[in-house]
Short mmCIF file of C-alpha atoms (C1' of nucleotides) in Angstrom, two decimals:
data_model
loop_
_atom_site.label_atom_id
_atom_site.label_comp_id
_atom_site.label_asym_id
_atom_site.label_seq_id
_atom_site.Cartn_x
_atom_site.Cartn_y
_atom_site.Cartn_z
CA MET J 1 -22.98 -12.67 20.77
CA SER J 2 -26.05 -10.55 20.68
CA PRO J 3 -28.56 -12.91 22.20
CA LEU J 4 -32.13 -11.78 21.73
CA SER J 5 -34.34 -11.31 24.72
CA PRO J 6 -36.67 -14.25 25.37
CA GLY J 7 -39.65 -12.53 23.79
CA ALA J 8 -37.83 -11.43 20.68
CA MET J 9 -36.24 -14.82 20.37
CA ALA J 10 -39.57 -16.59 20.45
CA ALA J 11 -41.01 -14.31 17.79
CA PHE J 12 -37.90 -14.63 15.68
CA LYS J 13 -37.91 -18.39 15.82
CA ALA J 14 -41.60 -18.53 14.99
CA ALA J 15 -40.98 -16.60 11.79
CA TRP J 16 -38.95 -19.39 10.23
CA GLN J 17 -40.62 -21.84 7.90
CA VAL J 18 -39.38 -25.34 7.21
CA TRP J 19 -39.26 -27.35 4.03
CA GLN J 20 -38.23 -30.86 3.28
CA VAL J 21 -37.22 -30.88 -0.37
CA PRO J 22 -35.88 -33.56 -2.73
CA ALA J 23 -32.50 -33.46 -4.44
CA HIS J 24 -32.20 -31.10 -7.40
CA HIS J 25 -35.03 -28.95 -6.16
CA PHE J 26 -34.84 -25.25 -7.01
CA LEU J 27 -35.23 -22.97 -4.02
CA LEU J 28 -34.72 -19.96 -6.26
CA ARG J 29 -34.72 -19.41 -9.98
CA GLU J 30 -32.94 -16.55 -11.68
CA LYS J 31 -35.00 -13.53 -12.70
CA SER J 32 -37.36 -13.92 -9.77
CA VAL J 33 -37.13 -11.88 -6.62
CA SER J 34 -35.73 -13.88 -3.77
CA ASP J 35 -38.06 -13.87 -0.77
CA TYR J 36 -36.16 -16.08 1.62
CA LEU J 37 -32.99 -16.17 3.57
CA TYR J 38 -32.21 -19.84 4.11
CA PHE J 39 -30.53 -22.04 6.63
CA ILE J 40 -29.77 -25.59 5.61
CA GLU J 41 -30.20 -28.08 8.41
CA GLU J 42 -29.54 -31.21 6.37
CA GLY J 43 -28.33 -31.62 2.81
CA VAL J 44 -26.38 -29.41 0.39
CA ALA J 45 -27.36 -26.51 -1.81
CA ARG J 46 -25.52 -24.93 -4.69
CA ILE J 47 -25.88 -21.26 -5.61
CA PHE J 48 -25.00 -20.55 -9.23
CA TYR J 49 -25.56 -18.12 -12.06
CA HIS J 50 -25.02 -17.93 -15.77
CA LYS J 51 -22.17 -16.04 -17.38
CA HIS J 52 -21.51 -16.35 -21.10
CA ASP J 53 -23.75 -19.42 -21.16
CA LYS J 54 -21.70 -21.13 -18.52
CA GLN J 55 -22.82 -21.93 -15.03
CA ILE J 56 -20.76 -20.28 -12.33
CA THR J 57 -21.07 -21.85 -8.91
CA GLU J 58 -20.90 -18.92 -6.56
CA TRP J 59 -21.37 -20.80 -3.34
CA ILE J 60 -21.85 -24.28 -1.97
CA ALA J 61 -23.81 -24.46 1.26
CA LEU J 62 -23.25 -27.61 3.24
CA ASP J 63 -25.64 -28.29 6.09
CA GLY J 64 -25.27 -25.93 9.02
CA ASN J 65 -24.92 -22.81 6.88
CA PHE J 66 -26.93 -19.80 5.83
CA PHE J 67 -27.32 -18.78 2.22
CA LEU J 68 -29.33 -16.33 0.14
CA SER J 69 -29.24 -14.09 -2.87
CA ILE J 70 -27.97 -11.03 -1.05
CA THR J 71 -28.79 -8.45 -3.66
CA SER J 72 -32.20 -9.79 -4.45
CA TYR J 73 -33.20 -10.37 -0.85
CA PHE J 74 -32.18 -6.96 0.40
CA GLU J 75 -32.87 -4.82 -2.63
CA ARG J 76 -35.94 -6.70 -3.82
CA THR J 77 -34.62 -6.94 -7.36
CA PRO J 78 -34.78 -9.93 -9.72
CA SER J 79 -31.99 -12.33 -8.88
CA LYS J 80 -29.35 -13.53 -11.29
CA LEU J 81 -28.83 -16.48 -8.97
CA ASN J 82 -30.28 -19.96 -8.94
CA ILE J 83 -30.31 -22.04 -5.80
CA GLN J 84 -30.64 -25.75 -6.11
CA THR J 85 -30.30 -28.60 -3.66
CA LEU J 86 -27.91 -31.41 -4.51
CA GLU J 87 -29.31 -33.83 -1.97
CA PRO J 88 -32.69 -34.30 -0.30
CA SER J 89 -32.55 -31.45 2.16
CA LEU J 90 -34.17 -29.92 5.19
CA VAL J 91 -34.13 -26.16 4.92
CA TYR J 92 -35.39 -23.30 7.04
CA GLY J 93 -36.31 -19.97 5.54
CA ILE J 94 -37.32 -16.56 6.79
CA HIS J 95 -39.28 -14.32 4.47
CA ASN J 96 -37.89 -10.90 3.71
CA HIS J 97 -41.12 -9.23 4.76
CA ASP J 98 -41.09 -10.95 8.12
CA PHE J 99 -37.44 -10.29 8.80
CA MET J 100 -37.72 -6.64 7.80
CA ARG J 101 -40.88 -6.14 9.76
CA MET J 102 -39.34 -7.67 12.85
CA ALA J 103 -36.19 -5.63 12.39
CA ALA J 104 -38.28 -2.48 12.11
CA GLU J 105 -40.34 -3.32 15.17
CA ASN J 106 -37.58 -4.64 17.32
CA HIS J 107 -34.25 -2.95 17.75
CA GLU J 108 -32.58 -6.17 18.89
CA VAL J 109 -33.53 -7.95 15.70
CA GLU J 110 -32.20 -5.07 13.66
CA THR J 111 -28.91 -5.35 15.52
CA LEU J 112 -28.81 -9.07 14.93
CA LEU J 113 -29.39 -8.50 11.24
CA ARG J 114 -26.69 -5.87 11.07
CA ARG J 115 -24.25 -8.25 12.69
CA MET J 116 -25.13 -11.01 10.27
CA VAL J 117 -24.53 -8.71 7.33
CA THR J 118 -21.27 -7.46 8.83
CA ARG J 119 -20.05 -11.03 9.25
CA SER J 120 -20.92 -11.74 5.61
CA LEU J 121 -19.05 -8.67 4.50
CA ILE J 122 -15.92 -9.76 6.32
CA MET J 123 -16.19 -13.25 4.84
CA SER J 124 -16.72 -11.78 1.40
CA GLN J 125 -13.50 -9.83 1.71
CA GLU J 126 -11.59 -12.87 2.88
CA ARG J 127 -12.82 -14.78 -0.11
CA MET J 128 -11.80 -12.00 -2.47
CA ASP J 129 -8.33 -12.05 -0.99
CA SER J 130 -8.21 -15.80 -1.43
CA ILE J 131 -9.26 -15.66 -5.07
CA GLN J 132 -6.84 -12.90 -5.84
CA PHE J 133 -3.72 -14.15 -4.11
CA GLU J 134 -3.89 -17.85 -3.51
CA SER J 135 -3.18 -20.43 -6.16
CA ALA J 136 -5.92 -22.81 -7.23
CA GLN J 137 -4.02 -25.50 -5.40
CA GLN J 138 -4.06 -23.60 -2.12
CA ARG J 139 -7.74 -22.81 -2.45
CA TYR J 140 -8.50 -26.46 -3.05
CA GLU J 141 -6.54 -27.62 -0.04
CA LYS J 142 -8.17 -25.02 2.16
CA LEU J 143 -11.60 -26.08 0.97
CA LEU J 144 -10.92 -29.70 1.90
CA GLU J 145 -9.78 -28.58 5.32
CA ASN J 146 -12.79 -26.41 5.96
CA SER J 147 -15.31 -28.75 4.42
CA PRO J 148 -14.15 -32.31 4.75
CA GLY J 149 -16.55 -34.66 3.06
CA ILE J 150 -17.44 -32.18 0.36
CA LEU J 151 -15.81 -34.38 -2.28
CA GLN J 152 -18.22 -37.18 -1.48
CA ARG J 153 -21.21 -34.92 -1.76
CA VAL J 154 -20.56 -32.42 -4.52
CA PRO J 155 -19.53 -33.17 -8.13
CA LEU J 156 -16.09 -31.89 -9.08
CA THR J 157 -17.49 -29.65 -11.81
CA TYR J 158 -19.24 -27.58 -9.19
CA ILE J 159 -16.26 -27.55 -6.87
CA ALA J 160 -14.00 -26.43 -9.71
CA SER J 161 -16.33 -23.61 -10.59
CA PHE J 162 -16.65 -22.59 -6.96
CA LEU J 163 -12.85 -22.48 -6.70
CA GLY J 164 -12.70 -20.38 -9.83
CA VAL J 165 -10.90 -22.85 -12.08
CA THR J 166 -11.88 -25.19 -14.88
CA LEU J 167 -12.70 -28.80 -14.27
CA GLU J 168 -9.52 -29.79 -16.10
CA THR J 169 -7.32 -27.66 -13.89
CA LEU J 170 -8.91 -29.06 -10.77
CA SER J 171 -8.40 -32.56 -12.09
CA ARG J 172 -4.69 -31.83 -12.56
CA ILE J 173 -4.39 -30.35 -9.11
CA ARG J 174 -5.93 -33.46 -7.66
CA SER J 175 -3.70 -35.85 -9.57
CA GLY J 176 -0.71 -34.00 -8.16
CA LYS J 177 0.30 -32.24 -11.38
CA MET Z 1 -33.52 6.19 1.54
CA SER Z 2 -33.80 5.88 5.25
CA PRO Z 3 -33.65 9.52 6.27
CA LEU Z 4 -33.13 10.00 9.95
CA SER Z 5 -35.59 11.99 11.95
CA PRO Z 6 -34.46 15.58 12.61
CA GLY Z 7 -33.36 14.85 16.14
CA ALA Z 8 -31.41 11.73 15.25
CA MET Z 9 -29.91 13.50 12.27
CA ALA Z 10 -28.62 16.35 14.40
CA ALA Z 11 -27.05 13.99 16.89
CA PHE Z 12 -25.57 11.89 14.14
CA LYS Z 13 -24.02 14.84 12.40
CA ALA Z 14 -22.61 16.17 15.63
CA ALA Z 15 -20.78 12.93 16.21
CA TRP Z 16 -18.48 13.43 13.24
CA GLN Z 17 -15.06 14.94 13.71
CA VAL Z 18 -13.10 16.76 11.03
CA TRP Z 19 -9.41 16.76 10.20
CA GLN Z 20 -7.38 18.66 7.70
CA VAL Z 21 -4.33 16.50 7.02
CA PRO Z 22 -1.32 16.84 4.72
CA ALA Z 23 -0.44 14.48 1.90
CA HIS Z 24 1.06 11.14 2.94
CA HIS Z 25 -0.48 11.33 6.35
CA PHE Z 26 -1.40 8.02 7.96
CA LEU Z 27 -4.97 7.85 9.18
CA LEU Z 28 -4.42 4.27 10.27
CA ARG Z 29 -1.38 2.10 10.76
CA GLU Z 30 -1.44 -1.66 10.64
CA LYS Z 31 -1.54 -3.54 13.94
CA SER Z 32 -3.52 -0.82 15.64
CA VAL Z 33 -7.25 -1.01 16.19
CA SER Z 34 -9.12 1.23 13.83
CA ASP Z 35 -11.36 3.64 15.70
CA TYR Z 36 -12.80 5.64 12.86
CA LEU Z 37 -15.04 5.23 9.89
CA TYR Z 38 -14.02 7.94 7.45
CA PHE Z 39 -15.56 10.07 4.78
CA ILE Z 40 -13.22 11.98 2.52
CA GLU Z 41 -14.50 15.40 1.56
CA GLU Z 42 -11.43 16.55 -0.35
CA GLY Z 43 -8.34 14.65 -1.37
CA VAL Z 44 -7.53 10.98 -1.91
CA ALA Z 45 -6.70 8.15 0.43
CA ARG Z 46 -5.18 4.79 -0.25
CA ILE Z 47 -5.92 1.69 1.82
CA PHE Z 48 -3.20 -0.93 1.61
CA TYR Z 49 -1.69 -3.89 3.40
CA HIS Z 50 1.42 -6.00 3.24
CA LYS Z 51 1.53 -9.44 1.72
CA HIS Z 52 4.82 -11.24 1.20
CA ASP Z 53 6.61 -7.93 1.76
CA LYS Z 54 4.69 -6.27 -1.03
CA GLN Z 55 2.14 -3.54 -0.60
CA ILE Z 56 -1.31 -4.45 -1.82
CA THR Z 57 -3.60 -1.51 -2.49
CA GLU Z 58 -6.99 -2.73 -1.42
CA TRP Z 59 -8.91 0.42 -2.08
CA ILE Z 60 -8.50 3.94 -3.36
CA ALA Z 61 -10.93 6.48 -1.92
CA LEU Z 62 -11.37 9.57 -4.02
CA ASP Z 63 -13.15 12.48 -2.42
CA GLY Z 64 -16.84 11.88 -1.83
CA ASN Z 65 -16.40 8.34 -0.54
CA PHE Z 66 -16.44 6.41 2.72
CA PHE Z 67 -13.66 4.10 3.76
CA LEU Z 68 -12.57 2.12 6.80
CA SER Z 69 -10.92 -1.04 7.96
CA ILE Z 70 -14.08 -3.08 8.15
CA THR Z 71 -12.78 -5.93 10.24
CA SER Z 72 -10.91 -3.77 12.68
CA TYR Z 73 -13.67 -1.20 13.05
CA PHE Z 74 -16.45 -3.69 13.68
CA GLU Z 75 -14.60 -6.44 15.47
CA ARG Z 76 -12.20 -4.19 17.38
CA THR Z 77 -9.21 -6.25 16.32
CA PRO Z 78 -5.77 -4.98 15.23
CA SER Z 79 -5.95 -4.00 11.58
CA LYS Z 80 -3.74 -5.37 8.86
CA LEU Z 81 -4.57 -2.25 6.87
CA ASN Z 82 -2.81 1.06 6.52
CA ILE Z 83 -4.66 4.12 5.38
CA GLN Z 84 -2.68 6.98 3.96
CA THR Z 85 -3.65 10.17 2.18
CA LEU Z 86 -2.07 10.87 -1.20
CA GLU Z 87 -2.99 14.55 -1.25
CA PRO Z 88 -3.66 17.16 1.42
CA SER Z 89 -7.12 16.09 2.48
CA LEU Z 90 -10.18 17.06 4.42
CA VAL Z 91 -11.63 14.02 6.16
CA TYR Z 92 -14.53 13.38 8.48
CA GLY Z 93 -14.53 10.51 10.93
CA ILE Z 94 -16.96 8.94 13.32
CA HIS Z 95 -15.58 6.98 16.23
CA ASN Z 96 -16.67 3.40 16.64
CA HIS Z 97 -17.78 4.03 20.20
CA ASP Z 98 -19.98 6.91 19.15
CA PHE Z 99 -21.49 5.12 16.19
CA MET Z 100 -22.17 1.98 18.20
CA ARG Z 101 -23.60 3.91 21.10
CA MET Z 102 -25.90 5.84 18.83
CA ALA Z 103 -26.93 2.68 17.03
CA ALA Z 104 -27.71 1.04 20.35
CA GLU Z 105 -29.68 4.03 21.58
CA ASN Z 106 -31.47 4.82 18.37
CA HIS Z 107 -33.15 2.26 16.21
CA GLU Z 108 -33.01 4.52 13.16
CA VAL Z 109 -29.26 4.82 13.37
CA GLU Z 110 -28.97 1.07 13.67
CA THR Z 111 -31.02 0.71 10.52
CA LEU Z 112 -28.87 3.23 8.71
CA LEU Z 113 -25.77 1.34 9.75
CA ARG Z 114 -27.25 -1.95 8.61
CA ARG Z 115 -28.02 -0.45 5.23
CA MET Z 116 -24.54 0.92 4.87
CA VAL Z 117 -23.06 -2.48 5.63
CA THR Z 118 -25.47 -4.18 3.24
CA ARG Z 119 -24.47 -1.79 0.45
CA SER Z 120 -20.83 -2.54 1.14
CA LEU Z 121 -21.51 -6.25 1.00
CA ILE Z 122 -23.15 -5.94 -2.39
CA MET Z 123 -20.27 -3.84 -3.69
CA SER Z 124 -17.80 -6.33 -2.32
CA GLN Z 125 -19.48 -9.11 -4.26
CA GLU Z 126 -19.49 -7.07 -7.43
CA ARG Z 127 -15.81 -6.44 -7.06
CA MET Z 128 -15.14 -10.12 -6.51
CA ASP Z 129 -17.00 -10.93 -9.69
CA SER Z 130 -15.00 -8.31 -11.51
CA ILE Z 131 -11.66 -9.65 -10.31
CA GLN Z 132 -12.60 -13.20 -11.10
CA PHE Z 133 -14.11 -12.78 -14.55
CA GLU Z 134 -13.01 -9.58 -16.16
CA SER Z 135 -9.64 -9.16 -17.81
CA ALA Z 136 -7.20 -6.63 -16.42
CA GLN Z 137 -7.97 -4.52 -19.46
CA GLN Z 138 -11.69 -4.43 -18.74
CA ARG Z 139 -11.12 -3.57 -15.10
CA TYR Z 140 -8.85 -0.74 -16.11
CA GLU Z 141 -11.32 0.71 -18.55
CA LYS Z 142 -14.12 0.45 -16.04
CA LEU Z 143 -12.03 2.22 -13.44
CA LEU Z 144 -11.37 5.12 -15.77
CA GLU Z 145 -15.07 5.37 -16.48
CA ASN Z 146 -16.08 5.33 -12.85
CA SER Z 147 -13.27 7.50 -11.60
CA PRO Z 148 -12.19 9.87 -14.32
CA GLY Z 149 -9.23 11.93 -13.22
CA ILE Z 150 -7.80 9.16 -11.09
CA LEU Z 151 -4.78 8.91 -13.37
CA GLN Z 152 -3.82 12.48 -12.61
CA ARG Z 153 -4.08 11.93 -8.89
CA VAL Z 154 -2.86 8.42 -8.13
CA PRO Z 155 0.46 6.84 -9.16
CA LEU Z 156 0.15 3.91 -11.52
CA THR Z 157 1.77 1.52 -9.08
CA TYR Z 158 -1.15 1.94 -6.74
CA ILE Z 159 -3.70 1.71 -9.51
CA ALA Z 160 -2.06 -1.46 -10.80
CA SER Z 161 -2.15 -3.02 -7.38
CA PHE Z 162 -5.74 -1.97 -6.85
CA LEU Z 163 -6.66 -3.58 -10.16
CA GLY Z 164 -4.87 -6.74 -9.14
CA VAL Z 165 -2.10 -6.70 -11.74
CA THR Z 166 1.58 -5.80 -11.76
CA LEU Z 167 2.78 -2.39 -12.74
CA GLU Z 168 4.30 -3.83 -15.91
CA THR Z 169 1.04 -5.40 -17.00
CA LEU Z 170 -0.84 -2.18 -16.44
CA SER Z 171 1.78 -0.32 -18.42
CA ARG Z 172 1.28 -2.71 -21.33
CA ILE Z 173 -2.46 -2.39 -21.14
CA ARG Z 174 -2.13 1.35 -21.32
CA SER Z 175 0.24 1.31 -24.26
CA GLY Z 176 -2.33 -0.74 -26.13
CA LYS Z 177 -0.39 -4.00 -26.04
"C1'" DA V 1 20.38 24.00 -14.09
"C1'" DT V 2 22.16 19.66 -12.70
"C1'" DA V 3 22.27 15.62 -10.24
"C1'" DA V 4 19.71 12.30 -7.76
"C1'" DT V 5 15.67 9.85 -7.09
"C1'" DT V 6 11.45 7.87 -8.35
"C1'" DA V 7 8.01 6.52 -11.79
"C1'" DT V 8 7.02 4.25 -15.94
"C1'" DT V 9 8.06 1.59 -20.04
"C1'" DT V 10 10.00 -2.16 -22.63
"C1'" DG V 11 12.03 -6.77 -23.63
"C1'" DA V 12 12.88 -11.68 -22.93
"C1'" DC V 13 11.30 -15.41 -20.75
"C1'" DA V 14 8.67 -18.41 -17.30
"C1'" DA V 15 4.53 -19.97 -14.77
"C1'" DA V 16 -0.28 -20.75 -14.23
"C1'" DT V 17 -4.34 -21.66 -16.16
"C1'" DG V 18 -7.65 -22.06 -20.12
"C1'" DT V 19 -9.33 -24.48 -24.38
"C1'" DC V 20 -10.43 -28.26 -27.20
"C1'" DA V 21 -10.42 -32.95 -28.15
"C1'" DA V 22 -9.89 -37.61 -27.13
"C1'" DC V 23 -9.95 -41.12 -23.73
"C1'" DT V 24 -11.28 -43.81 -19.46
"C1'" DC V 25 -14.13 -45.18 -15.94
"C1'" DA V 26 -18.18 -46.00 -12.99
"C1'" DG V 27 -22.99 -46.63 -12.22
"C1'" DG V 28 -27.57 -47.34 -13.90
"C1'" DC V 29 -30.60 -49.74 -17.50
"C1'" DT V 30 -32.26 -53.37 -20.46
"C1'" DA K 1 -23.48 -59.45 -19.02
"C1'" DG K 2 -23.37 -55.66 -22.26
"C1'" DC K 3 -24.52 -50.88 -23.36
"C1'" DC K 4 -25.13 -45.88 -22.33
"C1'" DT K 5 -24.34 -41.84 -20.34
"C1'" DG K 6 -22.25 -38.55 -17.65
"C1'" DA K 7 -18.26 -37.57 -14.78
"C1'" DG K 8 -13.56 -37.16 -14.59
"C1'" DT K 9 -8.85 -37.51 -16.68
"C1'" DT K 10 -5.16 -36.64 -19.88
"C1'" DG K 11 -2.56 -34.51 -23.79
"C1'" DA K 12 -1.21 -30.73 -26.87
"C1'" DC K 13 -1.23 -26.18 -27.32
"C1'" DA K 14 -2.77 -21.09 -26.68
"C1'" DT K 15 -3.29 -17.12 -23.72
"C1'" DT K 16 -2.76 -14.19 -19.94
"C1'" DT K 17 -0.11 -12.40 -16.65
"C1'" DG K 18 4.10 -12.50 -13.72
"C1'" DT K 19 9.19 -11.94 -13.05
"C1'" DC K 20 13.53 -9.95 -13.60
"C1'" DA K 21 16.49 -6.79 -15.74
"C1'" DA K 22 17.43 -2.85 -18.23
"C1'" DA K 23 16.18 1.50 -20.45
"C1'" DT K 24 13.66 6.02 -20.33
"C1'" DA K 25 10.99 9.64 -18.58
"C1'" DA K 26 9.46 12.53 -14.97
"C1'" DT K 27 9.98 14.68 -10.56
"C1'" DT K 28 12.50 16.51 -6.65
"C1'" DA K 29 16.36 18.18 -4.17
"C1'" DT K 30 20.59 20.77 -4.13
#
DNA sequence: ATAATTATTTGACAAATGTCAACTCAGGCT
DNA sequence: AGCCTGAGTTGACATTTGTCAAATAATTAT
């Protein structure tokens, strides 16, 4: 799907930076403008924000996935999101300036970006449907299917929040009612 | 924001078709591939799908708004969505082939498209947040604020479904408990 | 205008999940 | 080994919303 030409690909790849960070490292703190779109090569990251003094886990990125503060990255506004690793991790990041500059200079990169955003939009809608119509139980089972091993790597509190239920409810789901 | 150059703008505008359709007209039926991205100039349209034999209203487009079956339009897959007008309406539509061709030929159009999709993604996330954390009451009040007059134009069943509650619950919210 | 149809409201009750508090358990420290 | 601390579990109860059935109100067709 939408492979870049060799030249564009080389430039695109060169724009990515790499970081090796320890567990519990913050890649983004709320109220700051998010400069990077990340890809996690090894490790896990948790994206969360505060609502009524509680932490809401909006996303859990296991290795092999992209993540970012969409609003902040694209609109250049202060983020409400925090991004924190849960394990020592190897992450790649591409700066907004670089990505936007390359997209402006190179039509192919712009197309790639548009496709990435479109994919995210479709996933976002699927998740909304899931939250609205599936029971907590179903969401939990689906999560285990799609992300086996997540239980060994992410505390249940975060998983519960990500699923949109309380820790207690998740605990009851797990114990089989 | 991202104005097109005069030439691109003229071509872009020329690509839109116009239809004057009666109330209850289907602009899209489920299982068919959606060819058009729409803008409603006058009237109202309702986007809905079937789930467990019930109709779920996914979106209500009052005049002045864009709407489409995102997945079907961009991925060229059969849509699960139906789109139906609720009033006699004046709608504009741009065919997927035309939009994609223009985006491929013209970098500016591609950028415009990317920005449109990005905006949608941000709105999608806001709606998810709303469904997950606001009470039905809050969502209802917000809807009235953002779309005054909707009550006079859209049956409550559809509004209830759009808000993610049953008709009975909406009725109770309205009666003030 | 009247009857038929459709939209909305209301009531009684059930299901899912949240809240708060107490309890248990495992791993890391001393 | 014994103690702490944080994570996870369990119980009792409250709250929100859903479900089903019936009653009204509004709209449309004849």
